[in-house]
Short mmCIF file of C-alpha atoms in Angstrom, two decimals:
data_model
loop_
_atom_site.label_atom_id
_atom_site.label_comp_id
_atom_site.label_asym_id
_atom_site.label_seq_id
_atom_site.Cartn_x
_atom_site.Cartn_y
_atom_site.Cartn_z
CA UNK X 77 38.91 19.36 38.31
CA UNK X 78 41.62 17.76 36.07
CA UNK X 79 44.97 19.47 38.00
CA UNK X 80 48.08 21.97 35.86
CA UNK X 81 50.87 22.46 37.27
CA UNK X 82 52.01 25.69 38.94
CA UNK X 83 55.78 26.29 39.46
CA UNK X 84 55.52 22.47 41.28
CA UNK X 85 52.14 23.02 42.73
CA UNK X 86 48.62 21.20 41.83
CA UNK X 87 46.05 24.12 40.81
CA UNK X 88 43.21 24.02 39.13
CA UNK X 89 43.49 23.69 35.07
CA UNK X 90 40.79 26.33 35.43
CA UNK X 91 41.93 29.21 37.65
CA UNK X 92 38.98 32.03 38.36
CA UNK X 93 39.23 36.21 37.42
CA UNK X 94 38.28 38.34 40.72
CA UNK X 95 38.11 41.36 39.01
CA UNK X 96 34.60 41.82 37.32
CA UNK X 97 33.44 41.41 41.27
CA UNK X 98 35.21 45.28 41.98
CA UNK X 99 35.59 46.73 38.68
CA UNK X 100 34.45 47.37 35.13
CA UNK X 101 32.12 45.74 34.96
CA UNK X 102 28.36 46.20 35.41
CA UNK X 103 29.21 47.39 39.20
CA UNK X 104 25.87 48.02 39.98
CA UNK X 105 25.79 43.97 40.38
CA UNK X 106 28.58 44.25 42.90
CA UNK X 107 27.88 42.63 45.83
CA UNK X 108 30.44 41.77 48.14
CA UNK X 109 29.26 39.07 50.59
CA UNK X 110 28.28 36.82 47.37
CA UNK X 111 31.69 37.45 45.98
CA UNK X 112 33.13 35.84 49.10
CA UNK X 113 30.49 32.74 49.21
CA UNK X 114 31.67 32.40 45.02
CA UNK X 115 35.50 32.86 45.76
CA UNK X 116 35.16 29.90 48.44
CA UNK X 117 32.91 27.69 46.57
CA UNK X 118 34.97 28.22 42.90
CA UNK X 119 38.19 26.56 46.12
CA UNK X 120 35.36 24.09 46.65
CA UNK X 121 35.09 23.00 43.27
CA UNK X 122 39.02 22.90 42.90
CA UNK X 123 39.44 26.03 41.10
CA UNK X 124 42.70 26.51 42.64
CA UNK X 125 44.42 29.79 40.75
CA UNK X 126 43.02 32.53 42.05
CA UNK X 127 43.90 35.61 40.90
CA UNK X 128 43.80 39.38 41.59
CA UNK X 129 44.96 43.38 40.77
CA UNK X 130 45.54 46.05 43.26
CA UNK X 131 44.62 48.18 40.93
CA UNK X 132 40.88 46.24 40.55
CA UNK X 133 38.70 48.40 42.27
CA UNK X 134 41.67 50.54 44.01
CA UNK X 135 42.78 47.48 46.55
CA UNK X 136 38.54 46.44 47.04
CA UNK X 137 39.04 43.81 45.31
CA UNK X 138 42.56 42.58 47.40
CA UNK X 139 40.68 43.43 50.62
CA UNK X 140 37.43 40.69 49.43
CA UNK X 141 40.00 38.54 47.85
CA UNK X 142 41.74 37.68 51.48
CA UNK X 143 38.69 38.50 53.39
CA UNK X 144 37.31 34.99 51.33
CA UNK X 145 40.42 33.31 52.01
CA UNK X 146 39.80 34.13 56.39
CA UNK X 147 40.37 30.66 57.78
CA UNK X 148 41.96 28.83 53.53
CA UNK X 149 44.90 30.56 52.75
CA UNK X 150 46.82 27.29 51.98
CA UNK X 151 43.92 25.86 49.64
CA UNK X 152 44.93 28.52 46.81
CA UNK X 153 47.34 29.79 44.29
CA UNK X 154 47.14 33.82 44.56
CA UNK X 155 48.26 36.08 41.88
CA UNK X 156 48.26 39.34 42.60
CA UNK X 157 50.83 42.51 40.34
CA UNK X 158 52.81 45.86 40.51
CA UNK X 159 53.01 48.20 38.10
CA UNK X 160 50.00 50.35 37.90
CA UNK X 161 48.18 52.64 40.64
CA UNK X 162 44.33 53.87 39.54
CA UNK X 163 44.85 57.55 39.50
CA UNK X 164 40.99 58.43 38.78
CA UNK X 165 38.55 56.42 40.43
CA UNK X 166 36.05 57.75 38.48
CA UNK X 167 37.36 57.00 35.02
CA UNK X 168 38.96 54.16 35.94
CA UNK X 169 42.13 55.50 34.24
CA UNK X 170 45.47 53.95 34.91
CA UNK X 171 48.93 54.84 35.17
CA UNK X 172 51.53 52.64 34.97
CA UNK X 173 54.46 52.73 37.41
CA UNK X 174 56.98 50.09 37.76
CA UNK X 175 60.75 52.08 40.13
CA UNK X 176 61.52 49.74 42.30
CA UNK X 177 60.11 51.68 45.26
CA UNK X 178 56.49 51.65 44.25
CA UNK X 179 56.88 47.95 43.30
CA UNK X 180 58.05 47.46 46.83
CA UNK X 181 55.97 50.23 48.70
CA UNK X 182 53.23 48.03 46.83
CA UNK X 183 54.09 44.76 47.65
CA UNK X 184 53.36 44.91 52.03
CA UNK X 185 50.27 46.53 50.29
CA UNK X 186 48.73 43.52 48.83
CA UNK X 187 50.84 41.68 51.91
CA UNK X 188 48.34 43.64 54.79
CA UNK X 189 45.35 43.32 52.17
CA UNK X 190 45.56 40.14 51.00
CA UNK X 191 45.91 39.12 54.75
CA UNK X 192 48.82 36.95 53.93
CA UNK X 193 52.71 37.06 54.72
CA UNK X 194 53.52 35.64 51.08
CA UNK X 195 52.30 36.68 47.57
CA UNK X 196 52.40 33.12 45.21
CA UNK X 197 52.82 34.83 42.54
CA UNK X 198 53.11 38.80 41.50
CA UNK X 199 52.09 39.95 38.78
CA UNK X 200 54.29 43.20 37.04
CA UNK X 201 51.25 44.07 35.68
CA UNK X 202 52.90 46.43 32.92
CA UNK X 203 56.06 47.38 31.85
CA UNK X 204 56.88 51.08 32.97
CA UNK X 205 58.85 51.97 29.45
CA UNK X 206 60.69 55.14 31.68
CA UNK X 207 61.88 52.79 34.40
CA UNK X 208 64.10 49.89 32.99
CA UNK X 209 62.73 46.38 33.37
CA UNK X 210 65.87 45.42 34.03
CA UNK X 211 65.99 47.27 37.84
CA UNK X 212 61.65 46.92 38.33
CA UNK X 213 62.44 42.86 37.98
CA UNK X 214 65.56 43.54 40.32
CA UNK X 215 63.91 45.09 42.76
CA UNK X 216 60.76 42.07 43.10
CA UNK X 217 62.99 39.48 43.30
CA UNK X 218 64.32 41.42 46.13
CA UNK X 219 60.77 40.23 47.43
CA UNK X 220 61.44 36.55 47.03
CA UNK X 221 64.95 36.74 48.41
CA UNK X 222 63.34 38.11 51.18
CA UNK X 223 60.14 35.71 51.24
CA UNK X 224 57.38 37.94 50.30
CA UNK X 225 56.23 36.74 47.49
CA UNK X 226 56.88 33.28 45.61
CA UNK X 227 57.54 33.53 42.20
CA UNK X 228 57.09 36.00 40.13
CA UNK X 229 54.93 36.74 36.59
CA UNK X 230 54.59 39.80 33.52
CA UNK X 231 51.49 40.05 32.03
CA UNK X 232 51.21 42.13 27.76
CA UNK X 233 54.92 40.72 27.43
CA UNK X 234 56.23 40.32 24.54
CA UNK X 235 59.35 37.55 24.07
CA UNK X 236 62.27 39.79 23.89
CA UNK X 237 60.66 41.65 27.24
CA UNK X 238 59.56 37.68 29.12
CA UNK X 239 63.78 36.85 28.20
CA UNK X 240 64.45 39.92 28.85
CA UNK X 241 63.19 39.28 32.76
CA UNK X 242 63.99 35.71 32.60
CA UNK X 243 67.19 35.80 32.60
CA UNK X 244 68.52 38.03 36.10
CA UNK X 245 65.42 36.36 37.60
CA UNK X 246 63.20 32.73 36.71
CA UNK X 247 59.62 34.04 35.04
CA UNK X 248 56.91 31.66 36.82
CA UNK X 249 54.06 32.49 34.57
CA UNK X 250 53.04 34.90 31.64
CA UNK X 251 48.98 37.52 31.60
CA UNK X 252 47.94 38.31 28.35
CA UNK X 253 44.59 38.17 26.90
CA UNK X 254 44.06 34.91 24.37
CA UNK X 255 40.63 33.96 23.53
CA UNK X 256 39.10 33.25 20.57
CA UNK X 257 38.95 36.32 19.03
CA UNK X 258 42.37 37.09 21.09
CA UNK X 259 45.72 35.62 20.23
CA UNK X 260 48.49 37.86 19.94
CA UNK X 261 49.70 35.93 22.27
CA UNK X 262 50.32 33.51 19.27
CA UNK X 263 52.02 35.49 17.17
CA UNK X 264 49.45 36.42 15.14
CA UNK X 265 49.19 39.40 13.43
CA UNK X 266 47.69 43.08 14.48
CA UNK X 267 48.50 42.64 18.48
CA UNK X 268 48.63 46.07 20.68
CA UNK X 269 51.31 44.08 23.24
CA UNK X 270 51.32 46.22 26.54
CA UNK X 271 48.02 48.31 25.25
CA UNK X 272 45.42 49.21 28.75
CA UNK X 273 42.76 51.59 28.13
CA UNK X 274 43.38 55.11 28.55
CA UNK X 275 46.68 54.07 27.62
CA UNK X 276 49.07 54.66 24.56
CA UNK X 277 52.64 54.14 25.55
CA UNK X 278 51.90 50.38 24.57
CA UNK X 279 54.91 48.98 22.07
CA UNK X 280 51.57 48.96 19.08
CA UNK X 281 53.57 45.43 17.83
CA UNK X 282 52.91 42.10 17.56
CA UNK X 283 54.68 40.63 20.61
CA UNK X 284 55.22 37.54 19.73
CA UNK X 285 54.82 34.17 20.22
CA UNK X 286 54.63 34.60 23.65
CA UNK X 287 52.02 31.40 24.60
CA UNK X 288 55.75 29.17 23.11
CA UNK X 289 58.40 30.39 24.51
CA UNK X 290 56.79 29.63 28.14
CA UNK X 291 55.97 26.26 27.38
CA UNK X 292 59.88 26.17 26.23
CA UNK X 293 61.28 28.05 29.44
CA UNK X 294 59.17 26.31 32.13
CA UNK X 295 56.28 28.94 32.40
CA UNK X 296 53.14 28.72 32.79
CA UNK X 297 50.55 30.82 29.94
CA UNK X 298 47.57 32.56 32.33
CA UNK X 299 44.88 33.73 29.75
CA UNK X 300 42.60 36.52 30.91
CA UNK X 301 39.15 37.27 29.56
CA UNK X 302 39.39 33.44 28.35
CA UNK X 303 35.68 34.13 26.53
CA UNK X 304 35.89 37.57 24.82
CA UNK X 305 35.05 39.70 28.35
CA UNK X 306 31.53 37.50 28.47
CA UNK X 307 30.91 38.05 23.76
CA UNK X 308 32.06 34.03 23.97
CA UNK X 309 29.21 32.66 25.55
CA UNK X 310 26.60 33.38 22.68
CA UNK X 311 24.33 35.48 25.83
CA UNK X 312 25.77 39.06 23.75
CA UNK X 313 23.50 40.06 21.27
CA UNK X 314 23.24 43.71 21.13
CA UNK X 315 25.79 47.01 23.03
CA UNK X 316 23.66 48.10 26.25
CA UNK X 317 25.86 48.31 28.52
CA UNK X 318 25.37 50.29 31.78
CA UNK X 319 27.80 52.94 32.27
CA UNK X 320 30.05 51.43 35.31
CA UNK X 321 30.74 48.55 32.42
CA UNK X 322 33.91 49.06 29.96
CA UNK X 323 32.61 47.86 27.33
CA UNK X 324 30.39 49.98 26.79
CA UNK X 325 33.23 52.24 25.30
CA UNK X 326 34.86 49.35 23.46
CA UNK X 327 35.63 48.67 19.31
CA UNK X 328 34.08 45.60 19.13
CA UNK X 329 30.94 46.07 21.20
CA UNK X 330 29.64 49.17 19.56
CA UNK X 331 26.84 47.99 17.78
CA UNK X 332 28.33 47.15 13.93
CA UNK X 333 31.55 45.09 15.24
CA UNK X 334 29.18 43.64 17.59
CA UNK X 335 26.58 41.72 15.73
CA UNK X 336 29.68 41.41 12.47
CA UNK X 337 31.74 39.25 15.82
CA UNK X 338 28.69 36.61 15.89
CA UNK X 339 29.67 34.81 13.46
CA UNK X 340 32.92 33.58 16.01
CA UNK X 341 30.67 32.74 18.14
CA UNK X 342 27.91 30.71 15.89
CA UNK X 343 31.16 28.37 15.19
CA UNK X 344 31.78 28.12 19.45
CA UNK X 345 27.59 27.06 18.90
CA UNK X 346 28.02 24.95 16.39
CA UNK X 347 31.17 22.66 18.03
CA UNK X 348 29.02 22.97 21.54
CA UNK X 349 26.21 21.71 20.53
CA UNK X 350 28.00 18.42 19.18
CA UNK X 351 29.65 17.98 22.35
CA UNK X 352 26.47 18.48 24.64
CA UNK X 353 27.91 21.44 26.53
CA UNK X 354 28.15 25.59 26.97
CA UNK X 355 29.82 27.86 24.55
CA UNK X 356 31.28 29.21 26.95
CA UNK X 357 33.05 26.07 28.33
CA UNK X 358 34.02 25.58 24.59
CA UNK X 359 35.38 28.64 24.75
CA UNK X 360 37.46 28.37 27.44
CA UNK X 361 38.83 24.06 26.23
CA UNK X 362 40.56 25.74 23.77
CA UNK X 363 42.88 27.99 26.03
CA UNK X 364 43.51 25.12 27.30
CA UNK X 365 43.84 22.99 23.87
CA UNK X 366 46.74 25.46 23.63
CA UNK X 367 48.85 23.47 26.24
CA UNK X 368 50.08 21.58 29.15
CA UNK X 369 51.12 24.84 30.53
CA UNK X 370 48.08 27.15 29.48
CA UNK X 371 45.85 27.94 32.67
CA UNK X 372 43.12 30.46 31.87
CA UNK X 373 41.14 32.77 34.46
CA UNK X 374 37.87 33.54 32.90
CA UNK X 375 36.18 35.34 36.16
CA UNK X 376 32.40 36.09 37.09
CA UNK X 377 30.42 37.01 39.48
CA UNK X 378 27.73 34.31 39.31
CA UNK X 379 27.84 30.75 40.62
CA UNK X 380 26.35 29.24 37.56
CA UNK X 381 28.75 30.53 35.95
CA UNK X 382 31.30 29.94 38.00
CA UNK X 383 30.78 26.17 37.70
CA UNK X 384 30.59 26.47 34.50
CA UNK X 385 33.22 27.90 33.51
CA UNK X 386 34.45 25.04 36.24
CA UNK X 387 32.98 22.58 33.66
CA UNK X 388 35.70 23.13 30.62
CA UNK X 389 38.41 20.87 32.85
CA UNK X 390 36.52 18.27 31.35
CA UNK X 391 35.64 18.98 27.93
CA UNK X 392 38.63 17.28 25.42
CA UNK X 393 37.75 18.76 22.15
CA UNK X 394 39.11 16.85 19.08
CA UNK X 395 41.50 18.17 16.11
CA UNK X 396 37.98 18.45 14.81
CA UNK X 397 36.69 20.61 16.50
CA UNK X 398 39.98 22.87 16.07
CA UNK X 399 40.47 22.18 13.19
CA UNK X 400 36.82 24.58 12.60
CA UNK X 401 37.97 27.22 15.97
CA UNK X 402 40.99 27.71 15.04
CA UNK X 403 39.30 28.80 11.46
CA UNK X 404 36.55 31.21 12.94
CA UNK X 405 36.97 34.59 10.65
CA UNK X 406 39.35 37.66 12.08
CA UNK X 407 37.09 39.87 15.47
CA UNK X 408 35.90 43.46 14.02
CA UNK X 409 36.78 46.03 16.13
CA UNK X 410 40.40 46.50 18.78
CA UNK X 411 40.82 44.46 21.89
CA UNK X 412 41.28 47.82 23.33
#
């Protein structure tokens, strides 16, 4: 697989989001042994940039990644996160906690679950509006000084927040949602910076051109949900989800919105047909085309989709392709 640079370390141009192996998507399909095998296959394919977080299954996902990496830790760059706590596993309600005490305690928990002596990339999952960002980020920087964390990142922040943190300690990466139907992080209007399910404390304002800020400041930009939570693969044509799948309550996946949003998928399919590629590969390749510093992390539980996603690293979209994709209709419905 082609590689991209993360803080001086080459990683696979396409990473792997591990959340869905434990949390939020069709949880009845959870199979820990199969997920461990999938993560190990990912490493064999050159998919070496792995993403997890403490809330994903209330610690389950970190432990799963740690199990998969036993004996192979040096072959992966592992990112996890702090700053969100599962208040209710049953409802998947999350609350923010950016206190220095939580940041440091949760790092110890992550190290234990991951079975490692250092976290490669430690994100602040969401900014806690009750705690000054400088205090949270300062505590995270202390973890770097102690050798427990190698690099720091931010998730779902604005340009102003990224700049504030960067002035205290280098921001190595910013993770935000980015796909053909979610372009908030590129400075397009209509964003809800920092929002999340069950949370009303986001700014409600667009975050600004975070992708561009990362390029200008030597940080990676890490798109999560580059496949539009599976929608851009072209395999979802009806709003039929099990109770444990959060998409069942997502505005974009309600029946009328979903039907309207299929116009986006038709464009993706047309580009894919020209290249003999899959819609998923085109959607991921579009994120890759936004800059050499962009490292998308599509998630999956299935080996065939892992291989398909990895193949996007070798797909070169033309200027005509990109112009056509850039012109897709705006998504109907909010992202949360």
